[in-house]
Coordinates of N, CA and C in Angstrom, one line a residue:
M1048 N 12.7 2.0 -24.9 CA 13.2 2.4 -24.0 C 13.3 1.3 -22.5
E1049 N 11.6 0.7 -22.4 CA 11.0 -0.5 -21.6 C 12.4 -1.3 -22.0
E1050 N 12.9 -2.3 -23.4 CA 13.9 -3.2 -23.0 C 14.9 -2.6 -22.6
S1051 N 15.3 -1.2 -22.6 CA 17.2 -0.7 -22.4 C 17.2 -0.9 -21.0
E1052 N 16.5 -0.8 -20.1 CA 15.7 -0.2 -18.4 C 15.5 -1.4 -17.8
E1053 N 15.0 -3.1 -18.8 CA 14.9 -4.4 -18.3 C 16.6 -4.3 -18.4
A1054 N 17.2 -4.2 -19.3 CA 19.1 -4.3 -19.3 C 20.2 -4.0 -17.8
V1055 N 19.1 -2.3 -17.8 CA 20.0 -2.3 -16.6 C 19.6 -2.8 -15.4
R1056 N 18.6 -3.1 -15.6 CA 18.3 -4.2 -14.5 C 19.0 -5.1 -14.2
T1057 N 19.0 -5.7 -15.2 CA 20.1 -6.9 -15.5 C 21.2 -7.0 -14.9
G1058 N 21.9 -5.5 -15.4 CA 23.1 -5.1 -15.2 C 23.8 -5.3 -13.8
L1059 N 22.2 -4.6 -13.2 CA 22.2 -4.0 -11.5 C 22.5 -5.0 -11.0
S1060 N 21.5 -6.1 -11.4 CA 21.4 -7.5 -9.9 C 23.0 -8.6 -10.4
L1061 N 23.3 -8.1 -12.1 CA 25.2 -8.6 -12.4 C 25.8 -8.4 -10.6
G1062 N 25.7 -7.0 -10.5 CA 26.6 -6.3 -9.8 C 27.1 -5.8 -10.3
M1063 N 26.7 -5.1 -11.7 CA 27.7 -3.6 -12.4 C 26.9 -2.5 -11.7
R1064 N 27.9 -1.6 -11.1 CA 27.2 -0.8 -10.4 C 27.8 0.4 -10.7
L1065 N 28.5 0.5 -12.5 CA 28.5 1.9 -12.8 C 27.8 2.2 -14.1
I1066 N 27.1 3.4 -13.7 CA 26.0 3.4 -14.5 C 26.7 5.2 -15.5
D1067 N 26.6 5.0 -16.7 CA 26.7 6.2 -17.3 C 26.1 6.7 -18.6
T1068 N 25.7 8.1 -18.6 CA 24.8 9.1 -19.0 C 25.5 10.0 -19.6
A1069 N 24.4 11.1 -20.2 CA 25.2 12.3 -20.8 C 23.7 12.8 -21.2
E1070 N 24.0 14.5 -20.7 CA 22.9 15.5 -20.2 C 21.9 15.3 -22.3
I1071 N 22.9 14.9 -23.3 CA 22.4 15.0 -24.0 C 21.6 13.5 -25.0
Y1072 N 22.1 12.5 -24.1 CA 22.1 11.6 -24.4 C 20.1 11.2 -24.8
Q1073 N 19.0 11.3 -25.4 CA 17.7 11.6 -25.7 C 17.0 11.9 -25.3
N1074 N 18.3 13.9 -25.1 CA 17.6 14.8 -25.1 C 16.8 14.8 -23.5
G1075 N 17.8 14.1 -22.7 CA 17.5 14.5 -21.1 C 16.8 13.2 -20.6
N1076 N 16.1 12.0 -21.7 CA 15.4 10.8 -21.2 C 16.0 10.0 -20.3
S1077 N 17.4 9.7 -21.1 CA 18.6 8.8 -20.9 C 18.2 8.6 -18.9
E1078 N 19.2 10.4 -18.6 CA 19.4 10.7 -17.6 C 17.9 10.6 -16.3
Q1079 N 16.8 10.7 -17.1 CA 15.5 10.3 -16.3 C 15.5 9.2 -16.0
A1080 N 15.6 8.7 -17.1 CA 14.9 6.9 -17.1 C 16.4 5.8 -15.7
F1081 N 17.7 6.4 -16.2 CA 18.5 6.1 -15.3 C 17.9 5.8 -13.4
G1082 N 17.7 8.0 -13.5 CA 16.6 8.4 -12.3 C 15.5 7.2 -11.8
R1083 N 14.7 6.8 -12.9 CA 13.6 5.5 -11.9 C 14.5 4.6 -11.8
L1084 N 15.2 4.3 -12.0 CA 15.7 2.6 -11.8 C 16.9 2.5 -11.1
I1085 N 16.9 3.8 -10.6 CA 18.4 3.6 -9.2 C 17.3 3.8 -7.8
A1086 N 16.6 4.2 -7.8 CA 15.3 5.0 -7.1 C 15.3 3.7 -6.3
G1087 N 16.0 4.5 -4.9 CA 16.1 3.3 -3.4 C 16.9 2.9 -3.5
Q1088 N 17.8 3.2 -4.3 CA 19.9 2.4 -4.3 C 20.9 2.8 -4.9
R1089 N 20.5 3.9 -4.5 CA 21.5 5.7 -5.0 C 22.6 5.6 -4.7
E1090 N 23.2 4.8 -3.2 CA 24.3 4.2 -2.6 C 24.9 3.3 -3.3
Q1091 N 24.3 2.7 -4.1 CA 25.1 1.3 -4.7 C 25.6 1.6 -6.1
V1092 N 24.8 2.5 -6.3 CA 25.7 2.6 -7.8 C 26.3 4.1 -7.9
F1093 N 27.5 4.0 -9.0 CA 28.5 5.3 -9.2 C 27.9 5.7 -10.5
V1094 N 27.2 7.2 -10.2 CA 26.5 7.8 -11.6 C 27.5 8.4 -12.3
V1095 N 27.5 9.0 -13.8 CA 28.8 9.0 -14.3 C 27.5 10.2 -15.5
T1096 N 27.8 11.4 -15.6 CA 26.9 12.4 -16.2 C 28.0 13.3 -17.3
K1097 N 27.7 13.3 -17.9 CA 28.3 14.5 -19.0 C 27.5 16.0 -19.4
V1098 N 28.7 16.9 -19.0 CA 27.8 18.4 -19.7 C 28.2 18.3 -21.5
D1099 N 27.5 19.0 -21.5 CA 27.5 18.7 -23.4 C 28.9 20.2 -23.3
A1100 N 29.5 20.2 -24.5 CA 30.2 21.3 -24.7 C 29.7 22.5 -25.3
P1101 N 28.4 22.6 -25.8 CA 27.9 23.7 -25.9 C 27.0 24.8 -24.8
N1102 N 26.6 23.4 -23.5 CA 26.5 24.5 -22.7 C 27.9 24.1 -21.4
A1103 N 29.2 24.2 -21.9 CA 29.9 24.4 -20.9 C 30.5 25.9 -21.2
T1104 N 30.1 26.7 -21.9 CA 30.7 28.2 -22.1 C 30.5 29.1 -21.2
S1105 N 30.5 29.0 -19.8 CA 30.7 29.4 -18.9 C 30.5 28.5 -17.6
E1106 N 30.5 30.1 -15.8 CA 30.9 28.4 -15.0 C 29.3 29.0 -14.5
Q1107 N 28.4 29.8 -14.8 CA 26.7 29.2 -14.6 C 26.4 28.9 -15.9
S1108 N 26.4 28.3 -16.8 CA 26.1 27.4 -17.5 C 26.0 25.9 -17.5
I1109 N 27.5 26.0 -17.3 CA 27.6 24.0 -16.4 C 26.6 24.1 -15.0
R1110 N 26.7 25.2 -14.2 CA 26.2 24.9 -13.3 C 24.2 24.7 -13.3
N1111 N 23.9 25.3 -14.7 CA 22.8 25.3 -14.9 C 22.1 23.6 -15.2
S1112 N 23.3 23.5 -16.0 CA 23.5 21.7 -16.9 C 24.0 20.6 -15.8
C1113 N 24.3 21.2 -14.5 CA 24.4 20.3 -13.7 C 23.1 19.5 -13.0
E1114 N 22.7 21.0 -12.6 CA 21.5 21.0 -11.5 C 20.1 20.2 -11.9
R1115 N 20.3 20.9 -13.5 CA 19.2 20.4 -14.3 C 19.2 18.4 -13.9
S1116 N 20.7 17.7 -14.0 CA 20.7 16.6 -14.2 C 21.0 16.3 -13.4
L1117 N 21.1 16.9 -11.9 CA 20.7 16.0 -10.5 C 19.3 16.0 -10.9
R1118 N 18.1 16.4 -11.2 CA 16.8 16.8 -11.3 C 16.7 15.4 -12.0
Y1119 N 16.4 15.3 -13.1 CA 17.0 14.4 -14.0 C 17.0 12.6 -13.3
L1120 N 18.3 12.8 -12.3 CA 18.7 11.9 -12.2 C 18.4 11.6 -10.5
G1121 N 17.1 12.6 -9.5 CA 16.6 12.3 -8.7 C 18.0 11.8 -8.0
T1122 N 18.9 12.6 -8.0 CA 19.8 12.1 -7.1 C 20.3 14.2 -6.4
D1123 N 21.5 14.1 -4.8 CA 21.7 15.4 -4.7 C 23.2 15.4 -4.8
Y1124 N 23.5 13.9 -5.7 CA 25.2 14.2 -5.7 C 25.8 13.4 -7.5
I1125 N 26.6 13.8 -7.7 CA 26.9 12.8 -8.8 C 28.4 12.9 -9.0
D1126 N 28.4 11.7 -8.6 CA 29.9 10.8 -8.5 C 31.2 11.4 -9.6
L1127 N 30.4 11.1 -10.6 CA 31.5 11.9 -12.0 C 31.3 12.8 -12.9
Y1128 N 31.1 14.5 -12.7 CA 30.7 14.9 -13.6 C 31.8 15.2 -14.9
L1129 N 31.5 15.1 -16.2 CA 32.1 15.1 -17.4 C 31.8 16.0 -18.3
L1130 N 33.6 17.1 -18.8 CA 32.8 17.3 -19.7 C 33.2 16.9 -21.1
H1131 N 32.3 16.7 -21.5 CA 31.7 15.3 -23.2 C 32.4 16.1 -23.9
W1132 N 33.1 17.0 -24.4 CA 34.2 17.0 -25.6 C 34.7 18.6 -25.1
P1133 N 36.0 18.5 -26.2 CA 36.6 19.6 -25.5 C 35.9 21.0 -26.0
V1134 N 36.2 22.0 -24.9 CA 35.4 23.7 -25.1 C 37.3 24.3 -25.6
A1135 N 37.3 25.6 -26.2 CA 38.3 26.6 -26.5 C 38.6 26.7 -25.5
D1136 N 37.9 27.3 -24.5 CA 38.3 28.4 -22.9 C 38.2 26.9 -21.9
L1137 N 39.2 26.2 -21.6 CA 39.2 25.3 -20.1 C 39.3 26.1 -18.8
P1138 N 39.5 27.0 -18.8 CA 40.0 27.4 -17.1 C 38.3 27.6 -16.6
P1139 N 37.3 28.3 -17.5 CA 35.8 28.1 -16.4 C 35.3 26.9 -16.5
V1140 N 36.0 26.0 -17.5 CA 35.2 24.8 -16.9 C 35.9 24.3 -15.7
V1141 N 37.1 24.2 -15.8 CA 37.4 23.7 -14.4 C 37.3 24.9 -13.1
N1142 N 37.3 26.0 -12.9 CA 36.4 26.7 -12.2 C 35.2 26.3 -11.6
A1143 N 34.6 26.0 -12.7 CA 32.9 25.4 -12.0 C 32.5 24.4 -11.6
F1144 N 33.6 23.5 -12.1 CA 34.0 21.6 -11.4 C 34.4 21.9 -9.6
E1145 N 34.7 22.6 -10.1 CA 36.0 22.9 -8.5 C 34.7 23.3 -7.9
A1146 N 34.0 24.1 -8.4 CA 33.3 24.9 -7.3 C 32.5 24.1 -7.0
L1147 N 31.6 23.1 -7.9 CA 30.4 21.9 -7.7 C 30.6 21.4 -6.7
K1148 N 32.6 20.2 -6.8 CA 32.9 19.6 -6.4 C 32.9 19.9 -4.8
A1149 N 33.4 21.3 -4.4 CA 33.5 22.0 -3.2 C 32.2 21.7 -2.5
E1150 N 30.8 22.6 -3.3 CA 29.3 22.0 -2.3 C 28.7 21.3 -2.6
G1151 N 29.6 20.3 -3.0 CA 28.8 18.4 -2.7 C 28.2 17.8 -4.1
L1152 N 28.1 18.7 -4.8 CA 27.1 18.8 -6.0 C 27.9 17.4 -6.6
I1153 N 29.1 17.6 -7.2 CA 29.3 16.3 -7.6 C 31.0 15.9 -6.8
R1154 N 31.1 14.5 -6.7 CA 32.3 14.4 -5.9 C 33.4 14.6 -6.7
N1155 N 33.5 13.8 -8.2 CA 34.6 14.3 -8.7 C 34.1 14.5 -10.4
W1156 N 35.6 15.1 -11.0 CA 35.0 15.6 -12.3 C 36.1 15.0 -13.1
G1157 N 35.9 15.3 -14.2 CA 36.8 14.7 -15.2 C 36.2 15.1 -16.5
V1158 N 37.3 14.3 -18.1 CA 36.9 15.0 -19.2 C 36.5 13.9 -19.8
S1159 N 35.9 13.6 -21.0 CA 36.6 13.4 -21.8 C 36.1 13.3 -23.8
N1160 N 37.1 12.5 -25.0 CA 37.6 12.7 -25.4 C 38.8 13.6 -25.9
F1161 N 39.3 13.9 -24.8 CA 41.3 14.4 -25.1 C 42.2 13.9 -25.0
D1162 N 42.8 14.4 -26.1 CA 44.2 13.6 -26.6 C 45.1 14.3 -25.7
V1163 N 46.4 14.3 -25.6 CA 47.7 14.2 -24.8 C 47.7 16.2 -25.0
R1164 N 47.6 16.4 -26.1 CA 48.0 17.8 -26.1 C 46.9 18.6 -25.0
L1165 N 45.8 18.0 -25.1 CA 44.7 18.5 -24.1 C 44.5 18.7 -23.1
M1166 N 45.3 17.2 -23.0 CA 45.6 16.7 -21.2 C 46.2 17.9 -20.7
E1167 N 47.6 17.8 -21.3 CA 48.3 19.0 -21.0 C 48.2 20.2 -20.8
E1168 N 47.2 20.9 -21.4 CA 46.7 22.1 -21.6 C 46.1 22.4 -20.9
L1169 N 45.0 21.0 -20.2 CA 44.3 21.0 -18.7 C 44.9 20.9 -17.7
Y1170 N 45.9 20.4 -17.6 CA 47.0 20.3 -16.6 C 48.2 21.0 -16.2
A1171 N 48.1 22.0 -17.3 CA 48.8 23.1 -16.5 C 47.7 24.7 -16.3
I1172 N 46.6 24.3 -16.3 CA 45.5 24.9 -15.1 C 45.2 24.4 -13.7
P1173 N 45.2 26.5 -13.4 CA 45.3 26.1 -12.0 C 44.1 24.8 -11.2
G1174 N 44.4 23.6 -10.3 CA 43.1 23.1 -10.7 C 43.0 21.9 -11.3
G1175 N 43.6 21.8 -12.9 CA 43.4 21.3 -13.6 C 43.9 19.9 -13.5
K1176 N 45.0 19.5 -13.0 CA 45.8 17.8 -11.9 C 44.0 17.7 -10.9
N1177 N 43.1 17.7 -10.8 CA 42.6 17.2 -10.1 C 41.4 16.3 -11.1
C1178 N 41.7 16.2 -11.9 CA 41.1 15.2 -13.4 C 40.9 14.3 -13.0
A1179 N 39.7 13.5 -12.7 CA 40.2 12.3 -12.1 C 39.7 11.3 -13.4
A1180 N 39.4 11.1 -14.8 CA 39.5 10.3 -15.4 C 39.2 11.1 -16.4
N1181 N 39.2 10.5 -18.4 CA 39.6 10.9 -19.2 C 38.6 9.8 -20.0
Q1182 N 37.2 10.1 -20.0 CA 37.0 8.8 -21.0 C 36.3 8.9 -23.1
V1183 N 37.6 8.1 -23.1 CA 38.1 7.7 -24.8 C 37.3 6.5 -25.5
R1184 N 36.9 6.7 -26.7 CA 37.0 5.7 -27.3 C 38.2 4.9 -27.4
Y1185 N 38.0 3.5 -27.0 CA 39.1 2.6 -26.7 C 38.1 0.8 -27.5
S1186 N 39.1 0.1 -28.1 CA 38.8 -1.5 -28.7 C 40.1 -1.8 -29.4
L1187 N 39.7 -2.7 -29.5 CA 40.9 -3.3 -30.5 C 40.7 -2.9 -31.7
V1188 N 39.3 -2.7 -32.4 CA 39.7 -2.4 -33.6 C 39.8 -1.0 -33.3
D1189 N 40.0 -0.1 -32.2 CA 40.2 1.4 -32.4 C 41.1 1.6 -31.8
R1190 N 42.5 1.5 -31.9 CA 44.0 1.4 -30.9 C 44.3 3.3 -30.9
S1191 N 43.2 4.1 -30.9 CA 44.4 5.0 -31.5 C 44.3 5.8 -30.1
A1192 N 43.9 5.4 -29.2 CA 44.7 6.4 -27.7 C 46.2 5.2 -27.6
E1193 N 45.9 4.6 -28.1 CA 47.9 3.9 -27.6 C 48.4 4.8 -28.7
A1194 N 47.9 4.6 -29.8 CA 48.4 5.0 -31.3 C 49.5 7.1 -31.5
V1195 N 48.0 7.1 -30.2 CA 48.7 8.6 -30.1 C 49.3 8.5 -28.9
G1196 N 49.6 8.3 -28.1 CA 50.3 8.0 -26.4 C 49.6 8.2 -25.8
L1197 N 48.1 8.4 -25.7 CA 47.3 8.7 -24.3 C 47.1 7.5 -23.4
V1198 N 47.1 6.5 -23.6 CA 47.3 5.2 -22.8 C 48.7 5.7 -21.9
D1199 N 49.8 5.9 -22.4 CA 50.6 5.6 -22.0 C 51.3 6.6 -21.1
W1200 N 50.9 8.1 -21.7 CA 50.6 8.9 -20.7 C 49.6 9.5 -19.1
A1201 N 48.6 8.3 -19.8 CA 47.3 8.3 -18.3 C 47.9 7.8 -17.3
A1202 N 48.9 6.6 -17.8 CA 49.6 5.5 -17.0 C 50.4 5.9 -16.5
R1203 N 51.0 6.7 -16.8 CA 52.4 7.5 -15.8 C 52.2 9.1 -15.3
K1204 N 50.8 9.4 -15.5 CA 50.2 10.3 -14.8 C 49.3 9.7 -13.6
R1205 N 49.4 8.8 -14.0 CA 47.9 7.6 -12.8 C 46.7 8.1 -13.1
L1206 N 46.2 8.4 -14.3 CA 44.7 9.3 -14.6 C 44.2 7.8 -15.1
P1207 N 43.3 7.5 -14.2 CA 42.2 6.0 -15.2 C 41.1 6.9 -16.6
L1208 N 41.3 6.0 -17.7 CA 40.8 6.2 -18.9 C 39.8 5.1 -18.7
M1209 N 38.7 6.0 -18.9 CA 37.4 5.0 -19.5 C 37.1 4.6 -21.0
A1210 N 37.3 3.7 -21.1 CA 36.4 3.2 -22.5 C 35.3 2.9 -22.8
Y1211 N 35.4 4.3 -23.7 CA 33.6 3.8 -24.5 C 33.9 3.3 -25.9
S1212 N 32.7 2.6 -26.6 CA 33.0 1.8 -27.3 C 33.9 0.3 -27.2
P1213 N 33.9 -0.6 -26.3 CA 34.8 -1.1 -26.4 C 35.2 -2.1 -27.4
L1214 N 33.6 -2.1 -27.8 CA 33.3 -3.4 -28.6 C 34.0 -2.5 -30.2
G1215 N 34.0 -1.3 -30.4 CA 33.9 -0.7 -31.8 C 33.1 -0.3 -32.1
S1216 N 32.8 0.2 -33.2 CA 31.0 0.8 -33.7 C 30.9 0.5 -34.7
G1217 N 29.3 0.7 -35.7 CA 29.2 0.4 -37.1 C 30.1 -1.0 -37.6
G1218 N 30.0 -1.0 -38.4 CA 30.8 -2.6 -39.2 C 32.1 -3.1 -38.3
G1219 N 32.3 -1.8 -37.4 CA 33.8 -2.2 -36.9 C 33.3 -3.4 -35.6
V1220 N 31.7 -3.7 -35.2 CA 31.9 -4.7 -34.3 C 31.9 -6.1 -34.7
K1221 N 31.1 -6.1 -35.9 CA 30.7 -7.6 -36.5 C 32.3 -8.2 -36.6
T1222 N 33.4 -6.6 -37.2 CA 34.9 -7.0 -38.2 C 35.6 -8.1 -36.2
L1223 N 35.3 -7.4 -35.5 CA 35.7 -7.1 -34.5 C 35.2 -8.8 -33.5
L1224 N 33.9 -9.5 -33.9 CA 33.8 -10.3 -33.4 C 33.7 -12.0 -34.2
Q1225 N 34.0 -11.1 -35.4 CA 34.3 -12.2 -36.6 C 36.0 -13.1 -36.4
T1226 N 36.8 -11.8 -35.6 CA 38.2 -12.3 -36.0 C 38.6 -13.4 -35.3
P1227 N 39.4 -14.7 -36.2 CA 39.5 -15.5 -35.8 C 40.2 -15.5 -34.4
A1228 N 41.4 -14.7 -34.5 CA 42.3 -14.1 -33.2 C 41.2 -14.6 -31.9
V1229 N 40.2 -13.4 -32.0 CA 39.0 -13.1 -30.6 C 39.0 -14.6 -30.9
I1230 N 38.0 -15.1 -32.1 CA 37.5 -16.4 -31.2 C 37.7 -17.5 -30.5
E1231 N 39.3 -17.3 -30.9 CA 40.0 -18.5 -30.7 C 40.6 -18.7 -29.0
V1232 N 40.7 -17.3 -28.6 CA 40.7 -16.9 -27.3 C 39.7 -17.4 -26.7
A1233 N 38.1 -16.4 -27.5 CA 37.3 -16.9 -26.5 C 36.6 -18.4 -26.5
A1234 N 37.0 -19.0 -27.2 CA 36.7 -20.7 -27.1 C 37.8 -21.0 -25.7
K1235 N 39.1 -20.9 -26.1 CA 39.9 -21.1 -24.8 C 39.5 -20.7 -23.7
H1236 N 39.1 -19.8 -23.2 CA 38.4 -19.6 -22.4 C 37.0 -19.5 -21.5
G1237 N 36.0 -20.3 -22.9 CA 34.6 -20.6 -22.6 C 33.8 -19.4 -22.3
V1238 N 34.4 -18.1 -23.1 CA 33.8 -17.5 -22.9 C 33.3 -16.6 -24.7
S1239 N 32.7 -15.2 -24.4 CA 32.4 -15.2 -26.0 C 32.9 -14.4 -26.2
A1240 N 33.6 -13.6 -27.6 CA 34.4 -13.0 -28.3 C 33.6 -11.8 -27.8
S1241 N 32.7 -11.1 -27.5 CA 32.7 -9.9 -26.7 C 33.3 -9.7 -25.3
T1242 N 33.2 -10.7 -24.4 CA 33.9 -11.1 -23.0 C 34.9 -10.7 -23.2
V1243 N 35.9 -11.3 -24.5 CA 37.5 -11.4 -24.7 C 37.7 -10.0 -25.0
A1244 N 36.6 -9.3 -26.0 CA 37.3 -8.1 -26.4 C 37.2 -7.5 -25.3
I1245 N 36.1 -7.3 -24.6 CA 35.7 -5.9 -23.5 C 37.0 -6.5 -22.2
A1246 N 37.4 -7.3 -21.9 CA 38.8 -7.9 -20.9 C 39.9 -7.0 -21.3
W1247 N 39.9 -7.5 -22.5 CA 41.4 -6.8 -23.0 C 41.8 -5.4 -23.5
T1248 N 40.1 -4.6 -22.7 CA 40.7 -3.0 -22.7 C 40.8 -2.9 -21.3
M1249 N 40.8 -3.8 -20.8 CA 40.5 -3.7 -19.2 C 42.4 -4.6 -18.7
R1250 N 43.1 -4.9 -19.7 CA 44.8 -5.6 -19.2 C 45.3 -5.0 -18.6
S1251 N 45.2 -3.7 -18.7 CA 46.6 -2.8 -17.7 C 45.6 -2.6 -16.6
G1252 N 44.4 -2.6 -16.0 CA 44.4 -2.6 -15.0 C 43.9 -1.2 -14.8
S1253 N 44.8 -0.3 -15.7 CA 44.3 1.0 -15.5 C 42.9 1.9 -16.2
V1254 N 42.1 0.9 -16.7 CA 41.4 1.5 -17.3 C 39.8 0.8 -17.8
I1255 N 39.0 1.5 -17.3 CA 37.7 0.8 -17.0 C 36.0 1.2 -18.5
S1256 N 36.0 0.0 -18.8 CA 35.2 -0.6 -19.7 C 33.6 0.2 -18.9
I1257 N 33.5 0.4 -20.5 CA 32.2 0.5 -20.3 C 31.0 0.6 -21.6
P1258 N 30.7 -0.4 -21.4 CA 30.5 -1.3 -22.8 C 28.8 -0.6 -22.8
A1259 N 27.8 -0.5 -23.8 CA 26.5 -0.1 -23.8 C 25.4 -1.0 -24.5
T1260 N 25.0 -1.8 -24.2 CA 23.8 -2.5 -24.3 C 22.0 -1.9 -24.2
G1261 N 21.7 -2.3 -25.1 CA 20.4 -2.0 -24.6 C 19.3 -3.4 -24.7
R1262 N 20.4 -4.7 -24.5 CA 19.6 -6.1 -24.4 C 20.1 -6.3 -23.0
A1263 N 19.2 -7.4 -22.3 CA 19.4 -7.8 -21.0 C 20.4 -8.9 -21.2
K1264 N 19.8 -10.2 -22.2 CA 21.0 -11.3 -22.3 C 22.2 -10.9 -22.8
Y1265 N 22.6 -9.2 -23.1 CA 24.2 -9.5 -23.1 C 24.9 -8.7 -22.4
M1266 N 23.5 -8.7 -21.1 CA 24.8 -7.8 -19.8 C 25.6 -9.1 -19.1
S1267 N 25.4 -10.4 -19.1 CA 26.2 -11.2 -18.4 C 27.3 -11.8 -19.1
E1268 N 27.4 -11.2 -20.8 CA 28.6 -11.5 -21.4 C 29.6 -10.0 -20.8
N1269 N 29.5 -9.6 -20.5 CA 29.8 -7.5 -20.0 C 30.5 -8.0 -18.9
A1270 N 29.6 -8.4 -17.9 CA 30.1 -8.8 -16.4 C 31.2 -9.7 -16.3
R1271 N 31.3 -10.8 -17.6 CA 32.1 -11.5 -17.2 C 33.5 -11.3 -17.7
A1272 N 33.6 -10.1 -18.5 CA 34.5 -9.8 -18.3 C 35.7 -9.2 -17.6
A1273 N 34.7 -8.8 -16.5 CA 36.0 -8.6 -15.4 C 36.4 -9.1 -14.5
E1274 N 36.0 -10.4 -15.1 CA 36.3 -11.5 -14.5 C 37.5 -12.6 -15.6
L1275 N 37.6 -11.9 -16.2 CA 38.5 -13.1 -17.4 C 40.2 -12.2 -17.2
T1276 N 40.9 -13.2 -17.2 CA 42.3 -12.4 -17.3 C 43.1 -13.2 -18.6
L1277 N 43.5 -12.3 -19.3 CA 44.4 -13.0 -21.0 C 45.6 -13.0 -20.4
D1278 N 46.0 -14.2 -20.6 CA 47.8 -14.7 -20.5 C 48.2 -13.5 -21.6
K1279 N 50.0 -13.9 -21.6 CA 50.9 -13.6 -22.1 C 50.3 -13.9 -23.9
A1280 N 50.2 -15.2 -23.8 CA 49.9 -15.8 -25.1 C 48.5 -15.0 -25.9
D1281 N 47.7 -15.0 -25.1 CA 46.4 -14.4 -26.0 C 46.5 -13.0 -25.8
L1282 N 47.4 -12.3 -25.3 CA 47.5 -11.0 -25.6 C 48.0 -10.4 -27.2
A1283 N 49.3 -11.6 -26.9 CA 49.9 -11.7 -28.5 C 49.3 -11.8 -29.6
K1284 N 48.4 -12.3 -29.3 CA 47.4 -12.7 -30.3 C 46.3 -12.3 -30.8
L1285 N 45.9 -11.4 -29.9 CA 44.8 -10.4 -30.3 C 45.8 -9.2 -30.4
D1286 N 46.7 -8.8 -30.0 CA 47.7 -7.8 -30.5 C 48.0 -8.0 -31.9
G1287 N 48.5 -9.3 -32.2 CA 49.1 -9.0 -33.6 C 47.8 -9.0 -35.0
A1288 N 46.4 -9.4 -34.1 CA 45.4 -9.7 -35.2 C 45.0 -8.4 -34.8
F1289 N 44.8 -7.0 -34.1 CA 44.7 -6.0 -34.1 C 45.8 -4.4 -33.9
P1290 N 46.8 -4.4 -35.0 CA 48.1 -3.7 -34.5 C 47.8 -2.3 -34.0
A1291 N 48.0 -1.2 -32.9 CA 47.5 0.2 -32.6 C 48.6 0.7 -33.9
R1292 N 47.4 1.2 -33.9 CA 47.5 2.6 -35.3 C 46.1 3.7 -35.2
H1293 N 46.9 4.7 -35.4 CA 45.7 6.0 -35.3 C 45.3 6.8 -36.5
I1294 N 44.0 6.1 -36.1 CA 42.7 6.5 -37.1 C 42.3 7.8 -36.8
P1295 N 42.3 8.3 -37.7 CA 41.6 9.8 -37.3 C 40.2 10.6 -37.4
S1296 N 39.7 10.6 -36.2 CA 38.7 11.2 -36.1 C 38.4 12.7 -34.4
R1297 N 37.0 13.2 -34.7 CA 36.8 13.8 -33.8 C 37.2 14.3 -33.2
G1298 N 37.8 12.9 -32.0 CA 38.1 13.0 -30.2 C 39.9 12.6 -30.9
F1299 N 40.5 12.0 -31.4 CA 41.6 12.0 -31.8 C 41.6 12.3 -33.6
P1300 N 42.0 13.7 -33.4 CA 42.5 14.0 -34.6 C 44.0 14.2 -35.1
A1301 N 44.3 13.9 -37.1 CA 45.3 13.6 -37.3 C 46.1 15.4 -37.2
R1302 N 47.3 15.4 -36.9 CA 48.0 16.3 -36.2 C 49.0 16.3 -37.4

């Protein structure tokens, strides 16, 4: 935990201002750790946290989770409150989020791991179009969000996507960072392979990348991605190495 907290402090010193956590991360310890780290500089950070699906079964249960997260984070408002995973009954979720927003306990609300079908279902609910973001898994090694049409759908709706695991996950991370195309683009720009991969997720300007690292030494590489502009040749090389295809998963199941 100490190393992770040092990584966050380094990120803040580099101007990285988005804090992403969730009530289920380390059973609430993650929120509490972030609360300690942002104390005294709350107005300088943008806090994102999430209500777990089992706690999103009613308006009251969502309120209970939100109030607990506020206590753990040591703040009186959350900038963006997300539904962590889809639930069967969405209207109570929207109603709860809208009520919390009206009371000033949250500034915005959104969802996570929603595909196009679920987004259409959400938008059909009164108040559903007030959704401010959809956080999904997205990287060069897993372009399912593109393959299933979500990236294009979100662009048409002007809905920001937040890309988690922008370097992939598991063995995919090593595959990505050792791919010749990524290494060549990185060498061209004088940056690391991870910087290139993160910058790629943000190439459209409508995707916010949220790389996770528990080590301070990688924070500067993450931060540089926001300053890197990939040209057409770079994008063509990367797209050729990692074509968009659907990888069935919990977030993007086979249809």
